Structure formats: structure tokens, C-alpha cells
Amino acid sequence: MLDTVSVRADFPILAREENGKRLVYLDNAATSQKPRKVLDAIQHYYHFHNANVHRGAYTLAVEATEAYEAGRTAVAGFVNAWAREAVVFTRGTTESINLVASSWGRTNVQPGDRVVVTAMDHHSNIVPWQILCQEKGATLRMVEITEDGRIDLSDFGRALESKPKIVAFPYVSNSLGTVNPVAQLTRLAHAAGAVAVVDGAQAAPHLRVDVQAIDCDFFAFSGHKMLAPMGSGALIAKPALLEAMPPYHGGGEMIERVWDDHATWNKIPHKFEGGTPNVEAAVGLGAAIAYLEQLGMDRVAEHESALARVAIERLTQIESVTIYGPRDHRAGVVPFTYGDIHPHDLATILDRDGVCIRAGHHCTQPLMRRLGVAATARASFYIYNDVDDIDALVSALRKAGELFGVPA
Ligand code: C6P
């Protein structure tokens, strides 16, 4: 396990108390807290190097550009991208997937075509494809999940028989914690002639990602879930695909030449980064990656799996708790319900003890329907969580059980 005492000391917000109790932050799947190194890197950038990037001939602008592009180099190394040019900065997973749907999708999907997603996908990896399919007269096919919360590989195989153009799936489910066999799913998608789009929102922060080993065509992630600022993230794509794709947004910096009635495009990835980019996001993301790499992503993954195992073991001892998702091959996401207590009530009551959990459909309504619930409560772990946090969760839950008269 990680040395959480020293890790916690790096996160100023974790020193705050909630109702006189230690802050127990268990909503990391929604967003992570930020270490001092990331906050300092952003402040340092604004104190010493701020200017608009890629445009200026003066020293400050060159430094700002270098800081921005250093963030790209860090991302490329972090996910083992094919090249630096394979990294397009976006506002996060949602924008990355919309970019693929709008650019690759609009160019390549024709009436009558199929797009495949899974029933455990986040709305961000469903709705952009729905919009594309509606616009193009294509059909969206949702692959079912098994009883124990995995992608149903038989149904996945059946969905591929229709030779879809795009197959999209999550690396890690935010509502089940399932870690999917993404390299295998990509191989199957390619064999059916499709491009594979991996939603890496819950993977990049928590395990070692290697896009070349997965061999996916597109990989989307959000920086804010991995210690970096809000509004940071990237799309990683095979360079040949990016070269062939039309731009997503028109504007400054994404062009080569502009004539009265048409324009030609800048090189990748700049073709997809129209307008002044979020430089502080790239700087913060670079610092976040340095922090995570110093801990080691294998240790991060081990730490969170260990916490999930302990949490599941402890929660299972509470009579009326139901835990969702598979028992193994899972990340540090633990969704549950507690008797008939509404998850929102549970989250509000736990907050009195300083325990922050998420309650709701977690932007996975098709999945919730299949689970037969409107909402779940969810604890999700990161590098600064420890067994004390799980103890606090369990004791706050037992108190809630007493309050609502639910067997504990
Ligand atoms: N999930 C949660 O589970 P953005 O908002 O673009 O940073 O990320 C969207 C997203 C896409 N895919 C998956 C698997 C996700 O988990 C998320 C974000 C958050 O609490 C918010 S619903």
C-alpha cells in the first residue's frame, strides 16, 4: 500500500474538517483532489510565464508555448501514445468523445451503418453516438452486461456481426468498478472492421495505460480525475486517423492558410485545437502526471484494489447492504445500496460525519435500469485514502442504519 500519511500531507484540502471530523473524501470517480505540486505549477506558470501560446515571437510567449507543449509530452509518455502529435488537448473525456463522433463519425458513418456501445457506458460515451446516429440515419446497438457486471462477450460478438463502423466501450466502469478486457475488445472490434473508442475516464487516473498495447484507435480521458485541474484532458488517437479527420472547431491556430471562401488546416494535433487553449490545464496535467509517475501507476492500482477489497469485505458484513459490480477485476469503485434508504439521504447523512460519497445514477441511466435501481451510493478511492477512511464510512453507515431502522 502507499504511504498515505505522506501522500495526504501533499493535499492541502485534506487538512480541512467537516463538522469537526476528518474529511473522508470518497468521491474520486467524480473528481480527485489536487496536490500542492499541481497547484504550485499552475501558480508558477501565471507568476512567471503566462502569455498566449504558439503566436508570439517574444520570450514569454515562447516559454508559455514550451510549458503547454511539455504537458503534451507528459501525456504522450503517460499513456505510451504513438507520438506527441497523437495527443489532442480537450476539456476532458466528454469533449474527446464528442470530437471523435463529430469528426471521424460524421465523415465515415453513413445511413444504415451501426455504432456499438455497452450498457455500462457513461452518458458521455452514449449520447454523442446517439446524436451521430440520429443525424446520419445509423443505428446504435447497446451490448448487454452479465449478472455479475461485466460486458456480455456473447452479446458483444453478436453486435459485431452487423459489421459496425464504431465500437465504443469503457476501460473501467464508473458505476460498477469493472475493469474491461480492452485489448481483447479492441481486437474483436478491428476484426469486425470497426474503429475502437476507449473511454479511459476511470482508467487513466488509476492504472497503467498503454494505448499502443491496447491498439485502440481513440482513447479519451479527463485530467481532473487524476489530480489535474478542471477542464483538462485529452484525446489520444492514431496519428493516421487524425491526419485524415476534418477539424472539430474552426478558429485561430487550427489553420494553415485562410482564403475568402475556404481554409487549409494546420498540422495535427493543432488542427483540433482551435482558439486559445487552456494552458494552465496542460501545465497542471503535466505536474499531475509527474506526481503519479513518482508514486508509480502499478502501486496506485494495487493500493486502490486493496482498498476496494477491504471496503467490500466490511460492507458485506452489514446485513442490508447490496454491493454492485464484479468481485474481481475491479477498480477502486464500490457502488452499493443500503436497505431502502435512498442513496441521496445516505450521502447527506454521511456528510455529517465528514464522509463524502456520491449518490445517483452516475450518468449511467441505461445501466441503472438493468440493475433495477434508480440510483446507488458509491464510494471511490484514490491515492490518499486508507483503511481509516473505510472505517469512517462503515461507522457512518451503521449510524444511518440505526436512524432509518435498517438492519445493520
Ligand atoms: N464520471 C462520475 O462517475 P468528464 O465529465 O468529461 O470529465 O467525464 C465524463 C465521464 C466519462 N466516462 C466515464 C466512465 C466517467 O466516469 C465520466 C465522469 C463522473 O462521478 C461524473 S458523472
mmCIF file of C-alpha atoms in Angstrom, residues 12 49 59 69 73 87 97 113 156 170 283 295 362 395 401:
data_model
loop_
_atom_site.group_PDB
_atom_site.id
_atom_site.type_symbol
_atom_site.label_atom_id
_atom_site.label_comp_id
_atom_site.label_asym_id
_atom_site.label_seq_id
_atom_site.Cartn_x
_atom_site.Cartn_y
_atom_site.Cartn_z
ATOM 1 C CA PRO A 12 -4.000 20.957 1.343
ATOM 2 C CA HIS A 49 5.485 32.543 -17.870
ATOM 3 C CA THR A 59 10.472 35.171 -24.775
ATOM 4 C CA GLU A 69 3.801 21.519 -25.131
ATOM 5 C CA THR A 73 4.892 15.335 -23.977
ATOM 6 C CA VAL A 87 -2.310 13.879 -28.144
ATOM 7 C CA ILE A 97 -15.616 11.594 -27.423
ATOM 8 C CA ASP A 113 -24.485 1.877 -40.516
ATOM 9 C CA PHE A 156 -20.641 -8.241 -27.894
ATOM 10 C CA PRO A 170 -15.294 1.990 -21.110
ATOM 11 C CA VAL A 283 0.681 22.711 -17.161
ATOM 12 C CA LEU A 295 4.289 7.096 -6.980
ATOM 13 C CA HIS A 362 -23.750 8.408 -12.037
ATOM 14 C CA SER A 395 -19.348 3.514 11.085
ATOM 15 C CA GLY A 401 -28.923 2.289 9.516
#
